[in-house]
Short mmCIF file of C-alpha atoms in Angstrom, two decimals:
data_model
loop_
_atom_site.label_atom_id
_atom_site.label_comp_id
_atom_site.label_asym_id
_atom_site.label_seq_id
_atom_site.Cartn_x
_atom_site.Cartn_y
_atom_site.Cartn_z
CA MET Q 83 -12.63 -9.82 -4.80
CA THR Q 84 -13.56 -13.40 -5.17
CA LEU Q 85 -14.27 -15.40 -2.06
CA THR Q 86 -12.26 -18.32 -3.43
CA ARG Q 87 -9.15 -16.23 -3.06
CA ARG Q 88 -7.91 -16.01 0.51
CA SER Q 89 -8.06 -12.67 2.05
CA PHE Q 90 -5.10 -10.42 1.25
CA LEU Q 91 -7.52 -7.79 0.03
CA SER Q 92 -10.92 -8.73 1.34
CA MET Q 93 -9.95 -8.94 4.99
CA THR Q 94 -8.25 -5.56 4.96
CA ALA Q 95 -11.29 -4.07 3.29
CA ILE Q 96 -13.64 -5.16 6.07
CA ALA Q 97 -13.69 -2.50 8.76
CA THR Q 98 -14.62 -4.60 11.77
CA THR Q 99 -14.41 -3.58 15.37
CA LEU Q 100 -13.40 -5.87 18.19
CA ALA Q 101 -16.96 -5.84 19.42
CA ALA Q 102 -18.16 -7.11 16.08
CA ALA Q 103 -15.43 -9.70 16.05
CA ALA Q 104 -16.47 -10.89 19.49
CA ALA Q 105 -20.05 -11.18 18.30
CA CYS Q 106 -18.90 -13.27 15.36
CA GLY Q 107 -16.90 -15.48 17.68
CA SER Q 108 -19.80 -16.07 20.04
CA LYS Q 109 -22.21 -17.20 17.38
CA ASP Q 110 -19.69 -18.97 15.15
CA SER Q 111 -19.94 -22.73 14.98
CA GLY Q 112 -16.29 -22.75 15.98
CA GLY Q 113 -13.23 -24.56 14.75
CA THR Q 114 -12.72 -28.25 14.35
CA ALA Q 115 -9.58 -29.92 15.59
CA ALA Q 116 -7.56 -32.94 14.69
CA GLY Q 117 -5.13 -33.88 17.43
CA ALA Q 118 -1.70 -35.43 17.32
CA SER Q 119 -3.26 -38.82 16.74
CA GLY Q 120 -4.52 -37.60 13.38
CA GLY Q 121 -7.94 -39.00 14.25
CA PRO Q 122 -11.39 -37.68 13.42
CA SER Q 123 -12.02 -33.97 13.83
CA ALA Q 124 -13.75 -32.86 16.99
CA GLU Q 125 -15.83 -29.72 17.12
CA ALA Q 126 -14.65 -27.03 19.50
CA SER Q 127 -16.75 -26.93 22.62
CA SER Q 128 -17.98 -23.35 22.54
CA GLY Q 129 -17.34 -20.71 19.91
CA THR Q 130 -13.83 -20.65 18.52
CA VAL Q 131 -11.48 -21.59 21.36
CA ARG Q 132 -8.22 -23.50 21.62
CA ASP Q 133 -8.07 -27.22 22.17
CA ALA Q 134 -7.29 -27.37 25.89
CA ASN Q 135 -5.76 -30.83 25.65
CA ALA Q 136 -2.95 -30.04 23.21
CA ASP Q 137 0.58 -28.80 23.88
CA LEU Q 138 0.65 -26.81 20.64
CA VAL Q 139 -2.46 -25.41 18.96
CA ILE Q 140 -2.45 -24.12 15.38
CA TRP Q 141 -5.37 -22.31 13.76
CA ALA Q 142 -5.78 -22.18 9.98
CA ASP Q 143 -8.49 -22.08 7.32
CA GLU Q 144 -10.08 -25.17 5.83
CA LYS Q 145 -7.47 -25.52 3.06
CA LYS Q 146 -4.30 -24.84 4.98
CA ALA Q 147 -5.15 -26.84 8.10
CA PRO Q 148 -5.14 -30.26 6.37
CA SER Q 149 -1.88 -29.41 4.61
CA ILE Q 150 0.01 -28.80 7.88
CA GLN Q 151 -1.63 -31.56 9.95
CA GLU Q 152 0.68 -34.46 9.08
CA PHE Q 153 3.88 -32.49 9.49
CA ALA Q 154 2.74 -30.87 12.74
CA THR Q 155 1.77 -34.22 14.22
CA LYS Q 156 5.13 -35.76 13.37
CA TRP Q 157 6.96 -32.67 14.62
CA GLY Q 158 5.27 -32.99 17.98
CA GLN Q 159 6.17 -36.67 18.23
CA ASP Q 160 9.79 -35.86 17.40
CA GLN Q 161 9.90 -33.32 20.23
CA GLY Q 162 9.35 -35.97 22.86
CA GLY Q 163 5.67 -36.70 22.30
CA LEU Q 164 4.11 -33.25 22.27
CA THR Q 165 0.46 -33.26 21.25
CA VAL Q 166 -0.41 -30.90 18.43
CA ALA Q 167 -3.93 -29.81 17.49
CA VAL Q 168 -4.55 -28.18 14.13
CA GLN Q 169 -7.92 -26.48 14.32
CA VAL Q 170 -9.94 -25.38 11.31
CA VAL Q 171 -11.45 -21.92 11.61
CA ALA Q 172 -13.46 -21.72 8.42
CA GLU Q 173 -14.87 -18.22 8.88
CA ASN Q 174 -13.61 -14.92 10.30
CA LEU Q 175 -10.21 -16.38 11.18
CA GLN Q 176 -8.58 -12.98 11.56
CA GLU Q 177 -11.24 -11.55 13.85
CA ASN Q 178 -11.74 -14.74 15.83
CA PHE Q 179 -8.03 -15.00 16.48
CA VAL Q 180 -7.75 -11.41 17.73
CA THR Q 181 -10.70 -11.92 20.06
CA ALA Q 182 -9.60 -15.31 21.36
CA ASP Q 183 -5.99 -14.22 21.89
CA SER Q 184 -7.11 -11.24 23.95
CA THR Q 185 -8.99 -13.55 26.32
CA GLY Q 186 -6.32 -16.25 26.52
CA ASN Q 187 -8.43 -18.75 24.59
CA GLY Q 188 -6.56 -18.56 21.31
CA PRO Q 189 -3.99 -20.78 19.61
CA ASP Q 190 -0.23 -20.70 19.90
CA ILE Q 191 0.16 -20.24 16.14
CA VAL Q 192 -2.15 -18.88 13.46
CA ILE Q 193 -1.62 -19.23 9.72
CA GLY Q 194 -2.89 -16.25 7.77
CA ALA Q 195 -2.26 -13.45 5.31
CA HIS Q 196 0.64 -11.06 5.78
CA ASP Q 197 -1.59 -8.01 5.46
CA TRP Q 198 -3.21 -8.98 8.76
CA ILE Q 199 -0.03 -7.90 10.55
CA GLY Q 200 -1.12 -4.32 11.09
CA LYS Q 201 -4.38 -5.38 12.70
CA PHE Q 202 -2.64 -8.02 14.79
CA VAL Q 203 0.06 -5.65 16.04
CA GLN Q 204 -2.53 -2.95 16.73
CA ASN Q 205 -4.32 -5.43 19.02
CA ASN Q 206 -1.13 -6.90 20.56
CA ALA Q 207 -2.11 -10.30 19.20
CA ILE Q 208 1.22 -11.48 17.78
CA THR Q 209 4.85 -11.35 18.82
CA PRO Q 210 7.97 -10.82 16.66
CA VAL Q 211 9.89 -13.90 15.56
CA GLN Q 212 13.60 -14.49 15.10
CA LEU Q 213 14.70 -15.79 11.69
CA ASP Q 214 18.35 -16.72 11.34
CA ASP Q 215 20.48 -15.50 8.43
CA ALA Q 216 20.24 -18.79 6.55
CA ALA Q 217 16.45 -18.72 6.70
CA LYS Q 218 16.32 -15.09 5.60
CA SER Q 219 18.62 -15.70 2.65
CA ASN Q 220 16.31 -18.45 1.40
CA TYR Q 221 13.28 -16.14 1.25
CA SER Q 222 12.60 -13.69 -1.55
CA ASP Q 223 13.13 -10.05 -0.63
CA MET Q 224 9.44 -9.45 -1.17
CA ALA Q 225 8.43 -12.17 1.30
CA LEU Q 226 10.71 -10.77 3.98
CA LYS Q 227 9.50 -7.24 3.39
CA ALA Q 228 5.90 -8.44 3.67
CA VAL Q 229 6.42 -9.79 7.19
CA THR Q 230 8.35 -6.74 8.39
CA TYR Q 231 6.31 -4.19 10.31
CA ASN Q 232 7.68 -1.25 12.29
CA GLY Q 233 11.15 -2.65 11.72
CA GLN Q 234 10.43 -6.08 13.20
CA THR Q 235 9.81 -9.50 11.66
CA TYR Q 236 6.39 -10.83 12.62
CA GLY Q 237 6.16 -14.23 11.00
CA ALA Q 238 7.60 -17.00 8.87
CA PRO Q 239 6.39 -16.88 5.24
CA TYR Q 240 5.66 -20.09 3.38
CA SER Q 241 3.78 -19.17 0.18
CA VAL Q 242 3.28 -16.17 -2.08
CA GLU Q 243 0.83 -15.02 -4.73
CA ALA Q 244 0.18 -12.17 -7.12
CA LEU Q 245 -1.87 -11.42 -10.19
CA VAL Q 246 -0.64 -12.72 -13.54
CA LEU Q 247 -1.86 -12.72 -17.14
CA TYR Q 248 -3.30 -16.03 -18.28
CA VAL Q 249 -3.36 -16.52 -22.06
CA ASN Q 250 -5.66 -18.91 -23.94
CA LYS Q 251 -3.31 -20.14 -26.67
CA ALA Q 252 -6.19 -21.60 -28.66
CA VAL Q 253 -7.62 -18.11 -29.10
CA THR Q 254 -4.52 -15.96 -29.59
CA SER Q 255 -0.89 -16.46 -30.60
CA GLN Q 256 0.21 -13.49 -28.48
CA VAL Q 257 1.45 -15.44 -25.47
CA ALA Q 258 3.93 -12.91 -24.06
CA PRO Q 259 2.71 -9.37 -24.70
CA THR Q 260 5.13 -6.65 -23.61
CA THR Q 261 2.55 -3.84 -23.37
CA ILE Q 262 -1.11 -3.63 -22.48
CA GLU Q 263 -1.65 -2.11 -25.92
CA GLU Q 264 -0.45 -5.41 -27.42
CA VAL Q 265 -2.99 -7.19 -25.26
CA VAL Q 266 -5.77 -4.97 -26.60
CA GLU Q 267 -4.63 -5.41 -30.19
CA ALA Q 268 -4.45 -9.19 -29.84
CA GLY Q 269 -7.78 -9.27 -28.05
CA LYS Q 270 -9.47 -7.39 -30.85
CA ALA Q 271 -7.84 -9.59 -33.47
CA ALA Q 272 -9.09 -12.71 -31.70
CA GLY Q 273 -12.68 -11.67 -32.40
CA THR Q 274 -13.87 -12.96 -29.06
CA GLU Q 275 -16.71 -11.59 -26.97
CA GLU Q 276 -14.27 -9.81 -24.69
CA ILE Q 277 -10.77 -8.38 -25.18
CA LEU Q 278 -9.60 -8.90 -21.62
CA ALA Q 279 -11.20 -10.58 -18.62
CA LEU Q 280 -10.10 -8.28 -15.80
CA PRO Q 281 -12.54 -8.07 -12.87
CA VAL Q 282 -13.92 -4.58 -12.24
CA GLY Q 283 -17.57 -4.77 -11.22
CA GLN Q 284 -19.94 -1.94 -10.42
CA LYS Q 285 -18.09 -1.03 -7.22
CA GLY Q 286 -14.62 -1.37 -8.69
CA ASP Q 287 -11.74 -3.61 -7.72
CA GLY Q 288 -8.61 -1.71 -6.78
CA TYR Q 289 -6.65 -4.92 -6.27
CA HIS Q 290 -7.19 -6.21 -9.81
CA MET Q 291 -6.67 -2.72 -11.25
CA GLN Q 292 -3.42 -2.11 -9.35
CA PRO Q 293 -1.05 -3.32 -12.11
CA LEU Q 294 -2.48 -0.83 -14.62
CA TYR Q 295 -2.83 1.92 -12.03
CA SER Q 296 0.80 1.50 -11.01
CA SER Q 297 2.10 1.33 -14.59
CA ALA Q 298 0.63 4.75 -15.31
CA GLY Q 299 2.26 6.22 -12.19
CA GLY Q 300 -0.56 5.82 -9.69
CA TYR Q 301 0.29 4.91 -6.12
CA LEU Q 302 -1.56 4.43 -2.84
CA PHE Q 303 1.00 5.77 -0.37
CA GLY Q 304 4.46 7.20 -0.71
CA THR Q 305 7.30 5.44 1.04
CA ASN Q 306 9.74 6.40 3.75
CA ALA Q 307 13.50 5.97 3.48
CA ASP Q 308 13.27 2.48 5.01
CA GLY Q 309 10.65 1.40 2.47
CA SER Q 310 7.71 1.57 4.86
CA TYR Q 311 4.55 3.35 3.76
CA ASN Q 312 4.16 7.06 4.47
CA LEU Q 313 0.51 7.62 5.38
CA ALA Q 314 0.97 11.38 5.07
CA ASP Q 315 1.60 10.95 1.34
CA VAL Q 316 -1.68 9.74 -0.15
CA GLY Q 317 -1.27 9.12 -3.86
CA VAL Q 318 -4.95 8.92 -4.76
CA GLY Q 319 -6.07 12.36 -5.92
CA THR Q 320 -2.62 13.49 -7.04
CA GLU Q 321 -1.69 14.32 -10.61
CA SER Q 322 -0.16 10.87 -11.07
CA SER Q 323 -3.42 9.20 -10.11
CA VAL Q 324 -5.29 11.40 -12.60
CA THR Q 325 -2.84 10.31 -15.30
CA ALA Q 326 -3.49 6.69 -14.34
CA GLY Q 327 -7.22 7.31 -14.43
CA THR Q 328 -6.94 8.82 -17.88
CA LYS Q 329 -5.05 5.80 -19.21
CA ILE Q 330 -7.64 3.51 -17.63
CA ALA Q 331 -10.36 5.51 -19.35
CA GLU Q 332 -8.63 4.98 -22.70
CA LEU Q 333 -8.68 1.22 -22.21
CA ALA Q 334 -12.35 1.38 -21.30
CA SER Q 335 -13.13 3.37 -24.44
CA GLN Q 336 -11.59 0.55 -26.46
CA GLY Q 337 -13.75 -2.03 -24.69
CA ALA Q 338 -10.83 -3.60 -22.81
CA LEU Q 339 -12.18 -2.77 -19.34
CA LYS Q 340 -15.82 -3.23 -18.38
CA THR Q 341 -17.76 -3.03 -15.13
CA SER Q 342 -19.78 -6.04 -16.33
CA ILE Q 343 -16.73 -8.25 -15.81
CA THR Q 344 -16.42 -9.38 -12.21
CA THR Q 345 -14.71 -12.04 -10.11
CA ASP Q 346 -17.84 -14.13 -10.65
CA ASN Q 347 -17.56 -14.37 -14.43
CA ALA Q 348 -13.98 -13.49 -15.42
CA VAL Q 349 -12.52 -17.00 -15.20
CA ASN Q 350 -15.44 -18.55 -17.09
CA LEU Q 351 -15.10 -15.96 -19.86
CA PHE Q 352 -11.52 -17.11 -20.24
CA THR Q 353 -12.03 -20.88 -20.00
CA ASP Q 354 -15.05 -20.71 -22.32
CA GLY Q 355 -12.93 -19.06 -25.01
CA LYS Q 356 -14.80 -15.76 -24.79
CA SER Q 357 -11.67 -13.83 -23.85
CA PRO Q 358 -8.09 -14.60 -24.86
CA PHE Q 359 -6.67 -13.03 -21.70
CA LEU Q 360 -7.45 -13.23 -17.99
CA VAL Q 361 -6.01 -11.24 -15.11
CA SER Q 362 -6.14 -13.43 -12.02
CA GLY Q 363 -3.90 -15.26 -9.57
CA PRO Q 364 -2.82 -18.77 -8.58
CA TRP Q 365 -6.27 -19.47 -7.15
CA SER Q 366 -7.64 -19.72 -10.73
CA LEU Q 367 -5.08 -22.20 -12.03
CA ALA Q 368 -6.93 -25.35 -10.97
CA THR Q 369 -10.08 -24.21 -12.77
CA ILE Q 370 -8.09 -23.39 -15.89
CA LYS Q 371 -6.44 -26.81 -15.84
CA THR Q 372 -9.76 -28.55 -15.31
CA ALA Q 373 -11.14 -26.76 -18.37
CA GLY Q 374 -8.47 -28.50 -20.43
CA ILE Q 375 -7.42 -25.44 -22.40
CA ASP Q 376 -3.96 -24.75 -23.76
CA TYR Q 377 -2.76 -21.85 -21.64
CA ALA Q 378 0.30 -19.76 -20.87
CA ILE Q 379 1.19 -17.67 -17.84
CA ALA Q 380 2.82 -14.27 -18.29
CA LYS Q 381 3.61 -11.17 -16.32
CA ILE Q 382 0.96 -8.48 -16.69
CA PRO Q 383 2.36 -5.86 -19.09
CA GLY Q 384 2.19 -2.13 -18.52
CA PHE Q 385 1.35 0.80 -20.76
CA ALA Q 386 3.72 1.50 -23.65
CA GLY Q 387 6.34 4.08 -22.67
CA MET Q 388 5.28 4.06 -19.02
CA GLY Q 389 6.28 2.09 -15.93
CA ASP Q 390 6.06 -1.61 -15.18
CA ALA Q 391 2.72 -3.04 -14.18
CA VAL Q 392 3.33 -3.99 -10.55
CA PRO Q 393 0.61 -6.03 -8.85
CA PHE Q 394 0.35 -6.47 -5.12
CA ALA Q 395 1.70 -9.68 -3.69
CA GLY Q 396 0.27 -11.64 -0.81
CA VAL Q 397 2.20 -13.89 1.54
CA ASN Q 398 0.88 -16.70 3.73
CA VAL Q 399 2.51 -16.58 7.14
CA PHE Q 400 2.94 -18.56 10.34
CA TYR Q 401 2.38 -16.15 13.26
CA VAL Q 402 3.23 -16.70 16.92
CA ALA Q 403 0.37 -15.62 19.18
CA ALA Q 404 1.26 -13.06 21.83
CA ASN Q 405 -0.94 -14.68 24.44
CA GLY Q 406 -0.75 -18.35 23.49
CA LYS Q 407 -0.28 -20.74 26.37
CA ASN Q 408 2.90 -22.29 24.97
CA ARG Q 409 4.83 -19.55 23.21
CA THR Q 410 8.22 -21.26 23.55
CA ILE Q 411 6.94 -24.35 21.73
CA ALA Q 412 5.32 -22.13 19.10
CA GLU Q 413 8.55 -20.23 18.52
CA SER Q 414 10.44 -23.49 18.10
CA PHE Q 415 7.89 -24.75 15.56
CA VAL Q 416 7.98 -21.52 13.54
CA ALA Q 417 11.79 -21.61 13.54
CA ASP Q 418 11.55 -25.06 11.95
CA VAL Q 419 9.06 -23.73 9.39
CA ALA Q 420 11.55 -21.05 8.39
CA LYS Q 421 14.87 -22.92 8.49
CA ASP Q 422 14.39 -24.59 5.08
CA SER Q 423 11.62 -25.61 2.69
CA THR Q 424 10.81 -28.93 4.39
CA VAL Q 425 7.53 -27.68 5.86
CA ALA Q 426 6.52 -25.73 2.77
CA GLU Q 427 7.22 -28.74 0.56
CA ALA Q 428 5.14 -31.01 2.79
CA MET Q 429 2.27 -28.53 2.69
CA PHE Q 430 2.64 -28.07 -1.07
CA ALA Q 431 1.99 -31.75 -1.64
CA LYS Q 432 -1.48 -31.32 -0.14
CA ASN Q 433 -2.31 -27.72 -1.14
CA GLU Q 434 -0.36 -26.35 -4.09
CA LEU Q 435 0.61 -22.72 -3.52
CA PRO Q 436 3.59 -20.83 -4.98
CA PRO Q 437 6.39 -21.13 -2.40
CA ALA Q 438 8.14 -18.26 -0.67
CA GLN Q 439 11.45 -20.09 -0.31
CA LYS Q 440 13.97 -20.03 -3.13
CA ASP Q 441 15.14 -23.63 -2.86
CA LEU Q 442 11.62 -24.99 -3.29
CA VAL Q 443 11.01 -22.71 -6.27
CA GLU Q 444 14.12 -24.17 -7.89
CA LYS Q 445 12.86 -27.72 -7.30
CA LEU Q 446 9.52 -26.89 -8.89
CA LYS Q 447 11.02 -25.46 -12.08
CA SER Q 448 11.24 -28.98 -13.47
CA SER Q 449 8.39 -30.75 -11.69
CA ASN Q 450 5.79 -27.96 -11.61
CA PRO Q 451 6.93 -25.03 -13.79
CA ASP Q 452 3.60 -23.21 -13.49
CA MET Q 453 4.05 -22.86 -9.73
CA ALA Q 454 7.64 -21.74 -10.17
CA THR Q 455 6.51 -19.08 -12.65
CA LEU Q 456 3.79 -17.88 -10.31
CA ALA Q 457 6.30 -17.69 -7.46
CA ASP Q 458 8.80 -15.72 -9.55
CA ILE Q 459 6.15 -13.21 -10.64
CA ALA Q 460 4.95 -12.78 -7.06
CA SER Q 461 8.49 -12.27 -5.81
CA ALA Q 462 8.88 -9.33 -8.21
CA ALA Q 463 5.61 -7.73 -7.05
CA ALA Q 464 5.02 -5.24 -4.24
CA PRO Q 465 3.81 -6.57 -0.89
CA MET Q 466 0.22 -5.71 -0.13
CA PRO Q 467 0.25 -2.90 2.45
CA SER Q 468 -0.37 -4.42 5.87
CA ILE Q 469 -1.39 -1.22 7.63
CA PRO Q 470 -4.81 -1.29 9.32
CA GLN Q 471 -5.80 1.86 7.40
CA MET Q 472 -6.13 -0.07 4.13
CA ALA Q 473 -9.85 -0.46 4.86
CA ALA Q 474 -10.18 3.25 4.06
CA ILE Q 475 -8.39 2.96 0.72
CA TRP Q 476 -9.94 0.18 -1.34
CA PRO Q 477 -13.61 1.20 -1.49
CA SER Q 478 -12.91 4.79 -2.53
CA LEU Q 479 -10.21 3.96 -5.07
CA GLY Q 480 -12.12 1.02 -6.51
CA GLN Q 481 -15.32 3.02 -6.94
CA ALA Q 482 -13.43 5.86 -8.61
CA GLU Q 483 -11.89 3.44 -11.12
CA ALA Q 484 -15.25 1.81 -11.80
CA ASN Q 485 -16.81 5.23 -12.37
CA ILE Q 486 -14.00 6.17 -14.77
CA ILE Q 487 -14.48 2.93 -16.69
CA ALA Q 488 -18.19 3.73 -16.84
CA GLY Q 489 -17.38 7.06 -18.49
CA LYS Q 490 -16.95 9.61 -15.71
CA ASP Q 491 -14.18 12.23 -15.57
CA PRO Q 492 -10.86 10.80 -14.29
CA LYS Q 493 -9.74 14.02 -12.63
CA SER Q 494 -12.87 14.64 -10.60
CA GLU Q 495 -13.19 10.94 -9.66
CA MET Q 496 -9.60 10.57 -8.46
CA GLU Q 497 -9.65 13.85 -6.57
CA ALA Q 498 -12.90 12.95 -4.85
CA ALA Q 499 -11.51 9.54 -3.90
CA GLY Q 500 -8.37 11.17 -2.54
CA THR Q 501 -10.41 13.53 -0.40
CA ALA Q 502 -12.48 10.63 0.97
CA ILE Q 503 -9.38 8.60 1.78
CA LYS Q 504 -7.64 11.48 3.57
CA SER Q 505 -10.79 12.13 5.55
CA ALA Q 506 -10.99 8.49 6.57
CA LEU Q 507 -7.34 8.58 7.63
CA GLY Q 508 -7.97 11.74 9.67
CA SER Q 509 -5.59 13.82 7.57
#
């Protein structure tokens, strides 16, 4: 998982304890804040703590913070002169927030990934939010499902993302393959160094492999009647996962999947014309554009005669802190984030991310069709599981897939991974 992609997978895969998080917070250089005046940033006084002089404090990473600053400042002024501080927490945002909230030194709002919800709820760090019917109807079903946990809504979505298939049109004429077999055929015909740039690596990458794994019937957890994940039904190690592993092995035998391709080199293989196809997400689009290549964006196809290739989707969310000093103000701000696409559109102008709200997607279909396409593909994906137990899933599944691609037996690898996952879950 590339570090340039925000953390829908990487943060869930890091099994940190609160003690470790506290240690990170104490030695961290801390956030920087720009107040309602929009003036120069000021470094937080000690560790990562809230700006004590602001009525509303928002924490976000170094890309999202600047995109919300102008709107948040104006919003505060429109509320009768409230001061708003948007603080940058460049590292360990999830852990630092949990720690700071527990001690009463955290923000009123934090902007982060939807798959942090399980960890946040487990630590009583966030509170449910109320979205009215008009706001809900403007979100994609996927975005709403992503912020629903234990039957409650825990945040206001504003952007979405999922893996797609990028096509280098200068290298291949197959711009909309309907099966992964067509991808392989076109990749071979292109005569390039690689058939497909899909990150695997020596340790595996379950996130990037999920579309193919799911197409062949593989699953992580079963689901309950309400659509929530059933942790008692672990899919890794079952017959369906062995089938998926076998299909993955077939692709590897054709040279379409390689452990030598990683998040460090996949995009360059594509932009350098060494692979006609790339599996990546919206975070790679700027690099592709900068390279000046003629590209297309398509949905990742599945195996012929099998299911759809369904990637995991991530959602960026505004959360209301459970122990923030001004929860009422925070709830009012988040309600304004959700009511229409005004906030998302203002943020988009400074940090282009596929929107979660339908009306903004419609606007972008003419002005920025790439972003509209990325949003549509993400909306048809499956939300990344937000349960805290995901840290036990990714390493075992990813390593099993890497081993299969390297030539090991799919059945024994998937069964061993399933056993490890069940053990980690205590089942």
